XYZ file of C-alpha atoms in Angstrom:
465
model
C -67.754 -122.106 -98.807
C -69.788 -118.672 -98.466
C -72.727 -117.710 -96.048
C -74.950 -114.808 -96.925
C -77.008 -113.411 -93.792
C -79.262 -110.652 -94.213
C -81.427 -108.748 -91.567
C -83.659 -105.865 -91.810
C -86.018 -104.452 -89.015
C -88.735 -101.646 -89.539
C -89.653 -100.350 -85.607
C -92.622 -97.701 -84.583
C -94.401 -97.034 -81.224
C -95.421 -94.674 -78.734
C -95.680 -94.749 -75.015
C -96.815 -92.172 -72.941
C -94.555 -90.988 -69.719
C -96.829 -90.917 -66.460
C -93.575 -89.393 -64.092
C -92.687 -91.295 -61.273
C -94.493 -91.518 -57.930
C -93.918 -91.568 -54.449
C -93.718 -94.518 -52.693
C -97.299 -93.296 -51.286
C -98.780 -92.992 -53.725
C -98.063 -96.030 -55.628
C -100.007 -97.465 -52.827
C -102.771 -94.997 -53.457
C -102.882 -95.346 -56.944
C -100.175 -97.144 -58.472
C -101.819 -96.324 -62.496
C -101.729 -92.327 -61.121
C -99.787 -89.925 -63.364
C -97.740 -86.801 -62.619
C -100.841 -83.855 -62.814
C -98.157 -82.230 -65.096
C -97.064 -85.100 -67.393
C -100.831 -86.152 -67.833
C -101.489 -81.987 -68.366
C -98.791 -82.057 -71.254
C -99.187 -85.724 -72.929
C -95.721 -86.861 -71.938
C -94.886 -89.646 -73.955
C -92.579 -90.834 -76.878
C -93.072 -91.500 -80.253
C -89.714 -93.132 -81.953
C -89.849 -95.079 -85.606
C -86.527 -97.197 -86.301
C -85.274 -98.526 -89.014
C -82.174 -100.790 -89.210
C -80.635 -103.331 -91.869
C -77.026 -105.386 -92.148
C -75.426 -107.944 -94.203
C -72.911 -110.499 -93.203
C -70.498 -112.421 -95.591
C -68.417 -115.466 -94.238
C -66.099 -117.494 -96.771
C -64.380 -120.347 -95.412
C -61.403 -119.817 -97.696
C -59.375 -123.870 -96.757
C -59.963 -125.856 -93.427
C -57.846 -123.551 -91.891
C -58.848 -119.643 -93.030
C -62.243 -118.222 -92.860
C -63.231 -114.379 -92.632
C -66.601 -112.668 -91.554
C -67.458 -109.213 -92.349
C -70.370 -107.288 -91.558
C -71.705 -104.129 -92.669
C -75.349 -102.587 -91.251
C -76.790 -98.904 -91.526
C -79.664 -97.264 -89.444
C -82.244 -94.271 -89.155
C -83.989 -93.184 -85.922
C -86.189 -90.285 -84.942
C -87.775 -89.612 -81.825
C -90.499 -87.392 -80.233
C -90.281 -86.480 -77.113
C -92.149 -83.928 -74.906
C -91.920 -85.167 -71.589
C -91.492 -83.270 -67.891
C -92.668 -83.970 -64.286
C -92.641 -79.568 -64.095
C -92.331 -76.773 -65.151
C -88.901 -76.815 -63.810
C -88.392 -80.316 -65.230
C -89.801 -80.480 -68.842
C -89.675 -79.793 -72.547
C -90.061 -81.204 -76.008
C -86.840 -82.794 -78.142
C -86.754 -83.958 -81.363
C -84.331 -86.150 -82.017
C -83.004 -88.321 -84.792
C -79.880 -90.420 -85.766
C -78.197 -91.692 -89.111
C -75.293 -94.210 -88.843
C -73.568 -96.994 -90.484
C -70.657 -99.182 -89.510
C -68.671 -102.177 -89.940
C -66.507 -105.264 -88.953
C -64.368 -107.984 -90.493
C -62.647 -111.064 -88.309
C -60.545 -112.907 -90.028
C -59.410 -116.128 -88.345
C -56.447 -118.676 -89.220
C -55.765 -122.098 -86.724
C -54.063 -124.743 -87.217
C -51.517 -127.591 -85.863
C -48.432 -127.383 -84.821
C -48.569 -131.204 -83.297
C -51.330 -133.762 -82.840
C -51.376 -132.219 -78.996
C -50.911 -128.471 -79.897
C -53.321 -125.951 -81.738
C -53.358 -122.757 -82.408
C -55.428 -119.824 -83.613
C -55.438 -116.190 -84.785
C -57.536 -113.553 -85.254
C -57.334 -110.397 -86.426
C -59.654 -107.728 -87.440
C -61.544 -104.074 -86.599
C -64.841 -102.320 -86.524
C -65.542 -98.835 -87.846
C -68.423 -96.603 -86.828
C -69.267 -93.297 -87.520
C -73.287 -91.164 -86.528
C -74.960 -88.200 -87.077
C -77.149 -86.912 -83.967
C -78.853 -84.260 -83.908
C -80.955 -83.111 -80.827
C -83.636 -79.650 -81.009
C -85.264 -79.557 -77.202
C -87.886 -76.586 -76.562
C -90.112 -75.533 -73.701
C -93.549 -77.064 -73.350
C -96.690 -75.467 -73.987
C -100.044 -77.706 -73.070
C -98.167 -80.546 -74.627
C -96.869 -79.123 -77.765
C -93.079 -77.321 -78.819
C -92.733 -73.851 -77.110
C -89.778 -71.947 -76.898
C -86.321 -72.467 -78.006
C -84.223 -74.068 -75.359
C -81.236 -75.869 -77.858
C -79.608 -77.018 -80.634
C -76.685 -79.857 -81.079
C -75.472 -81.588 -83.883
C -73.043 -83.995 -82.714
C -71.000 -86.075 -85.323
C -69.355 -89.382 -83.826
C -66.726 -91.609 -85.398
C -65.559 -94.842 -83.517
C -62.562 -96.799 -84.877
C -61.283 -100.473 -83.048
C -58.662 -103.002 -83.916
C -58.173 -105.749 -82.599
C -55.550 -109.266 -82.063
C -55.988 -112.029 -80.527
C -54.145 -115.202 -80.089
C -55.497 -118.753 -78.520
C -53.042 -121.982 -78.012
C -55.189 -125.126 -76.463
C -53.004 -128.342 -75.806
C -54.174 -131.459 -76.103
C -58.434 -130.815 -75.021
C -57.697 -129.693 -71.311
C -55.339 -126.360 -71.076
C -56.584 -123.327 -73.462
C -54.359 -119.781 -73.240
C -55.925 -117.201 -74.531
C -54.002 -113.101 -75.301
C -55.402 -110.711 -77.099
C -55.469 -106.676 -77.268
C -57.457 -104.201 -78.705
C -56.915 -100.568 -79.656
C -59.416 -97.923 -80.449
C -60.108 -94.371 -81.346
C -63.151 -92.198 -80.997
C -63.601 -88.736 -82.064
C -66.687 -86.034 -81.270
C -67.772 -83.200 -83.291
C -70.034 -80.846 -81.580
C -72.240 -77.925 -83.101
C -74.842 -76.027 -81.028
C -76.381 -73.215 -79.678
C -78.793 -72.316 -76.754
C -81.645 -69.430 -76.333
C -79.029 -68.036 -73.791
C -76.881 -67.096 -76.449
C -74.137 -70.061 -75.407
C -72.862 -71.866 -79.053
C -69.683 -73.949 -79.483
C -68.349 -75.777 -82.080
C -65.290 -77.789 -80.736
C -63.892 -81.329 -81.523
C -62.909 -83.932 -79.024
C -60.609 -86.497 -79.728
C -59.373 -88.718 -77.297
C -55.892 -90.821 -77.531
C -55.821 -94.096 -78.801
C -55.601 -96.720 -76.070
C -54.150 -99.999 -75.974
C -56.490 -102.707 -74.179
C -55.309 -105.919 -73.208
C -56.505 -109.109 -71.784
C -55.703 -112.804 -71.080
C -57.656 -115.664 -70.082
C -56.207 -119.327 -69.116
C -59.335 -122.434 -69.055
C -58.453 -125.670 -67.886
C -59.460 -129.070 -67.784
C -59.457 -130.824 -64.303
C -61.651 -133.933 -64.321
C -63.517 -135.059 -66.928
C -65.706 -131.954 -68.054
C -65.325 -130.078 -65.089
C -62.928 -127.240 -66.650
C -61.877 -124.136 -64.175
C -60.637 -120.771 -65.788
C -60.010 -116.936 -65.317
C -59.754 -114.090 -67.283
C -57.960 -110.072 -66.558
C -59.004 -107.675 -68.877
C -58.993 -103.615 -69.601
C -61.424 -101.163 -70.807
C -61.891 -97.849 -71.330
C -65.599 -95.454 -71.493
C -65.540 -92.299 -73.227
C -67.188 -89.150 -72.034
C -70.856 -87.931 -73.982
C -71.096 -84.922 -75.528
C -74.085 -84.243 -72.788
C -71.647 -84.605 -69.833
C -68.997 -82.233 -71.469
C -71.134 -79.557 -71.921
C -70.294 -76.794 -69.606
C -73.116 -74.273 -69.459
C -71.954 -71.650 -66.809
C -68.540 -71.365 -68.616
C -70.156 -71.309 -71.983
C -67.514 -74.009 -73.478
C -66.883 -77.439 -73.810
C -65.632 -79.475 -70.938
C -62.557 -80.753 -72.454
C -61.180 -81.464 -69.304
C -63.187 -84.621 -68.932
C -61.194 -88.040 -69.514
C -62.384 -91.428 -70.080
C -63.362 -94.148 -67.212
C -60.947 -97.245 -67.364
C -61.917 -100.096 -65.877
C -60.306 -103.711 -64.448
C -62.004 -107.187 -64.837
C -60.896 -110.360 -62.471
C -62.978 -113.455 -62.977
C -62.064 -116.905 -62.134
C -64.925 -119.894 -62.132
C -66.274 -123.262 -62.512
C -68.407 -125.041 -65.316
C -69.049 -128.090 -66.253
C -71.209 -130.108 -68.934
C -72.177 -134.303 -67.104
C -73.551 -135.595 -70.345
C -74.965 -138.398 -68.828
C -77.754 -136.699 -66.102
C -78.339 -134.190 -68.947
C -76.895 -131.224 -66.820
C -75.214 -128.704 -66.634
C -73.848 -125.663 -64.180
C -71.409 -122.982 -63.809
C -70.514 -120.340 -61.153
C -68.240 -117.861 -61.791
C -66.850 -114.888 -58.963
C -65.843 -111.446 -60.759
C -64.350 -107.867 -59.454
C -64.517 -104.830 -61.454
C -62.321 -101.479 -60.706
C -63.591 -98.553 -62.090
C -61.642 -95.748 -61.956
C -61.614 -91.565 -63.516
C -65.919 -92.383 -62.330
C -67.370 -90.006 -64.799
C -70.187 -89.266 -61.463
C -72.625 -85.965 -61.490
C -73.041 -82.894 -59.354
C -75.172 -79.848 -58.431
C -73.562 -77.174 -59.279
C -75.622 -73.128 -58.427
C -75.039 -70.719 -61.303
C -73.871 -67.426 -60.947
C -77.385 -66.668 -61.607
C -78.922 -68.898 -58.880
C -79.657 -72.030 -61.284
C -78.807 -75.261 -60.710
C -77.166 -77.205 -63.064
C -75.675 -80.672 -63.232
C -72.353 -81.538 -64.091
C -69.883 -83.997 -64.864
C -66.639 -84.313 -63.204
C -64.003 -87.338 -63.124
C -64.983 -88.225 -59.806
C -63.888 -91.302 -57.118
C -63.572 -94.658 -57.957
C -66.328 -97.747 -57.723
C -65.449 -101.249 -56.874
C -68.165 -103.871 -58.426
C -68.011 -107.545 -56.781
C -70.082 -110.036 -57.970
C -71.297 -113.699 -57.964
C -72.785 -115.334 -60.679
C -74.391 -118.691 -61.586
C -76.768 -121.520 -63.701
C -77.859 -124.765 -63.862
C -80.165 -126.926 -65.953
C -81.273 -130.018 -66.128
C -83.096 -131.918 -68.796
C -85.397 -134.887 -68.220
C -86.427 -137.016 -71.590
C -88.925 -139.302 -72.258
C -88.122 -142.764 -72.748
C -88.762 -143.315 -76.437
C -90.079 -140.228 -77.087
C -88.794 -136.556 -78.398
C -90.957 -134.917 -75.386
C -88.898 -133.836 -72.024
C -88.979 -130.735 -69.205
C -86.489 -129.093 -69.216
C -85.332 -127.098 -65.524
C -82.919 -123.842 -65.397
C -81.848 -121.717 -62.882
C -79.408 -119.000 -62.750
C -78.621 -116.203 -59.815
C -76.673 -113.279 -58.816
C -74.968 -111.461 -55.951
C -73.857 -108.037 -55.881
C -71.619 -106.401 -53.635
C -71.087 -102.757 -56.076
C -69.610 -99.995 -53.949
C -68.730 -96.658 -54.228
C -64.790 -95.953 -53.936
C -63.510 -92.701 -52.882
C -66.704 -90.308 -53.577
C -67.015 -86.950 -52.276
C -70.451 -85.374 -53.454
C -71.403 -82.087 -51.476
C -69.003 -82.587 -48.668
C -70.415 -86.182 -47.970
C -67.983 -89.249 -48.213
C -70.228 -91.936 -50.118
C -66.972 -94.093 -49.842
C -68.462 -97.656 -49.149
C -71.709 -96.857 -50.026
C -73.808 -99.435 -52.434
C -74.054 -98.092 -56.150
C -78.110 -97.228 -56.777
C -80.219 -99.053 -58.913
C -78.415 -102.544 -57.925
C -79.977 -104.907 -56.452
C -78.167 -107.639 -53.672
C -79.509 -110.803 -55.035
C -81.423 -111.737 -58.104
C -82.327 -115.247 -58.789
C -84.948 -117.073 -62.356
C -86.435 -120.388 -62.435
C -87.799 -121.785 -65.511
C -89.249 -124.948 -65.946
C -90.242 -125.251 -69.723
C -92.050 -128.437 -70.911
C -91.634 -129.632 -74.454
C -94.390 -132.191 -75.857
C -94.261 -133.988 -79.367
C -95.845 -132.626 -81.801
C -94.680 -129.149 -80.955
C -96.191 -128.050 -77.589
C -94.385 -125.971 -75.486
C -95.181 -124.644 -72.222
C -93.130 -122.429 -69.603
C -93.054 -121.120 -66.332
C -91.136 -118.396 -65.424
C -90.134 -117.224 -62.553
C -87.662 -114.486 -61.151
C -87.067 -113.095 -57.410
C -85.494 -109.744 -56.906
C -83.987 -108.983 -53.648
C -84.035 -105.253 -52.561
C -82.604 -102.142 -53.841
C -81.112 -99.063 -53.155
C -82.465 -96.424 -54.979
C -80.260 -93.126 -53.498
C -76.720 -92.846 -53.269
C -76.206 -92.318 -49.318
C -78.652 -95.903 -48.746
C -81.435 -94.344 -47.194
C -83.741 -95.838 -49.334
C -84.236 -99.187 -50.614
C -87.291 -101.127 -52.364
C -88.524 -103.667 -51.369
C -88.037 -107.439 -52.723
C -90.747 -109.069 -54.783
C -91.430 -112.146 -56.837
C -92.341 -112.411 -60.425
C -94.055 -115.310 -62.199
C -94.862 -115.035 -66.032
C -96.522 -118.153 -68.069
C -95.889 -118.904 -71.513
C -97.901 -121.478 -74.282
C -97.031 -122.334 -77.590
C -97.644 -124.646 -80.588
C -95.831 -125.089 -83.513
C -96.614 -127.652 -86.830
C -94.903 -127.496 -90.394
C -96.618 -127.912 -92.905
C -94.700 -129.753 -96.494
C -91.674 -129.683 -94.733
C -91.153 -125.622 -96.080
C -94.572 -123.244 -94.282
C -93.878 -123.470 -90.425
C -97.096 -121.930 -88.321
C -96.352 -121.046 -84.986
C -99.248 -119.282 -81.928
C -98.571 -118.336 -78.376
C -100.088 -116.334 -75.766
C -99.668 -115.966 -71.896
C -99.851 -114.502 -68.706
C -96.883 -111.758 -67.612
C -97.711 -111.417 -63.126
C -99.492 -114.116 -62.795
C -99.594 -113.192 -58.947
C -100.462 -109.778 -59.662
C -97.605 -108.515 -57.683
C -96.644 -105.265 -57.188
C -93.584 -103.598 -57.580
C -91.447 -101.608 -60.379
C -88.813 -102.704 -62.503
C -88.067 -98.770 -63.057
C -86.645 -96.713 -60.920
C -85.314 -92.766 -60.735
C -82.736 -93.368 -59.030
C -81.687 -90.138 -56.779
C -84.892 -88.540 -57.358
C -86.419 -85.245 -55.887
C -89.356 -85.058 -53.776
C -89.154 -88.827 -53.178
C -90.507 -90.417 -56.514
C -88.861 -92.881 -57.277
C -90.940 -95.294 -58.701
C -92.931 -96.443 -61.937
C -95.524 -98.924 -60.982
C -95.475 -102.130 -63.659
C -98.446 -103.377 -65.256
C -100.858 -105.810 -62.976
C -101.263 -109.154 -64.083
C -101.764 -108.662 -68.329
C -102.011 -110.632 -71.235
C -99.757 -111.362 -74.483
C -99.953 -113.402 -77.892
C -99.305 -114.323 -81.702
C -98.278 -115.322 -84.474
C -94.830 -116.648 -86.245
C -95.021 -118.275 -89.849
C -91.766 -118.985 -91.176
C -91.021 -120.215 -95.092
C -87.585 -122.216 -96.170
C -86.489 -122.352 -99.649
């Protein structure tokens, strides 16, 4: 009747920040670093600890609950920059904890009608601090600013399902959320504030319907609402030495329909869906020149976006007779049409322009061979279509293919100890590509080239009590 799950992870690592390159630089020498970044040892060092516990209790055949608690702590040192105008030395940290509870009850009205109710909530709090100084030869220099930020988020939800036999399910639900953000801070210029931003609670409804057409072929659709509050860095107003309390939360409306089917006799399943997401009160940045002649990035609720997409997935399993070996093929992909709507930036109307950073298409294929006695071989193929890199859609990335290989072997001893070893090659065809773009970058520095062919390996050990 009871299940207890405990989880913990510790991470410590660092990586260099060579800075984004122009297209010409990527062709000449893709592993080069921006001179300023190299001279100042731009990098990121991160340490993170996360732990959680979850308890599930089946009270009776109809009633159950799951309650989870977590705690985490993170630290980050980040000397960064590509020029004296865009650089600094950040020292950040955060500590937080929270929890979630979900109570479920289900019962039958009669032999054909089943209903289910879920009620629960979440609560989270975090203390976040960031100290930034100027950078000098890779070391912290003069003071720039210090922020101490406290977040408290709470959310409650209620959901109900009504299922008629095995062919019609209706889900209706709603959530209500509340956020408070307290900020204390000051800068070298004398800019200081101590304020709290609290957004009114909002009720966000959702409705979904699923219907079985024939056999295991289902059609489904949903309509849901959501919101997203502005961050403290979007609300800071350096020019007026204040806190921009006029920023409002973004709001979204998502509509989705699709079909899915499991064809058991062919070991095959597929799913296709289309959706449209409309974002209003979009928080978008713009560059403004202060009275001192400095360029500052500020944020405002400016315009809308319309995000339309098509997503699909299909998989088939080929089993071998009289054997536990099998071959699994899967394919998944997306087609996107994400556009600005009613967005004017620097007197330029960007309505109808595609959102930067979103490819037109992407496709993934996976071929996995599982051989009796624990040997697995996987071949993964990805294709990413061209992607707009700036708001005006004047610069686009190239499309590219990527192939990765992985092989692994595992063996169990005495039904308790399992040992596995694995390895592989990423980017087998040595494709030249960037998986991370600096969107709307100054000077055409859009590209962070990704690695050539590279290798990985590891071991796993597990003990079953």
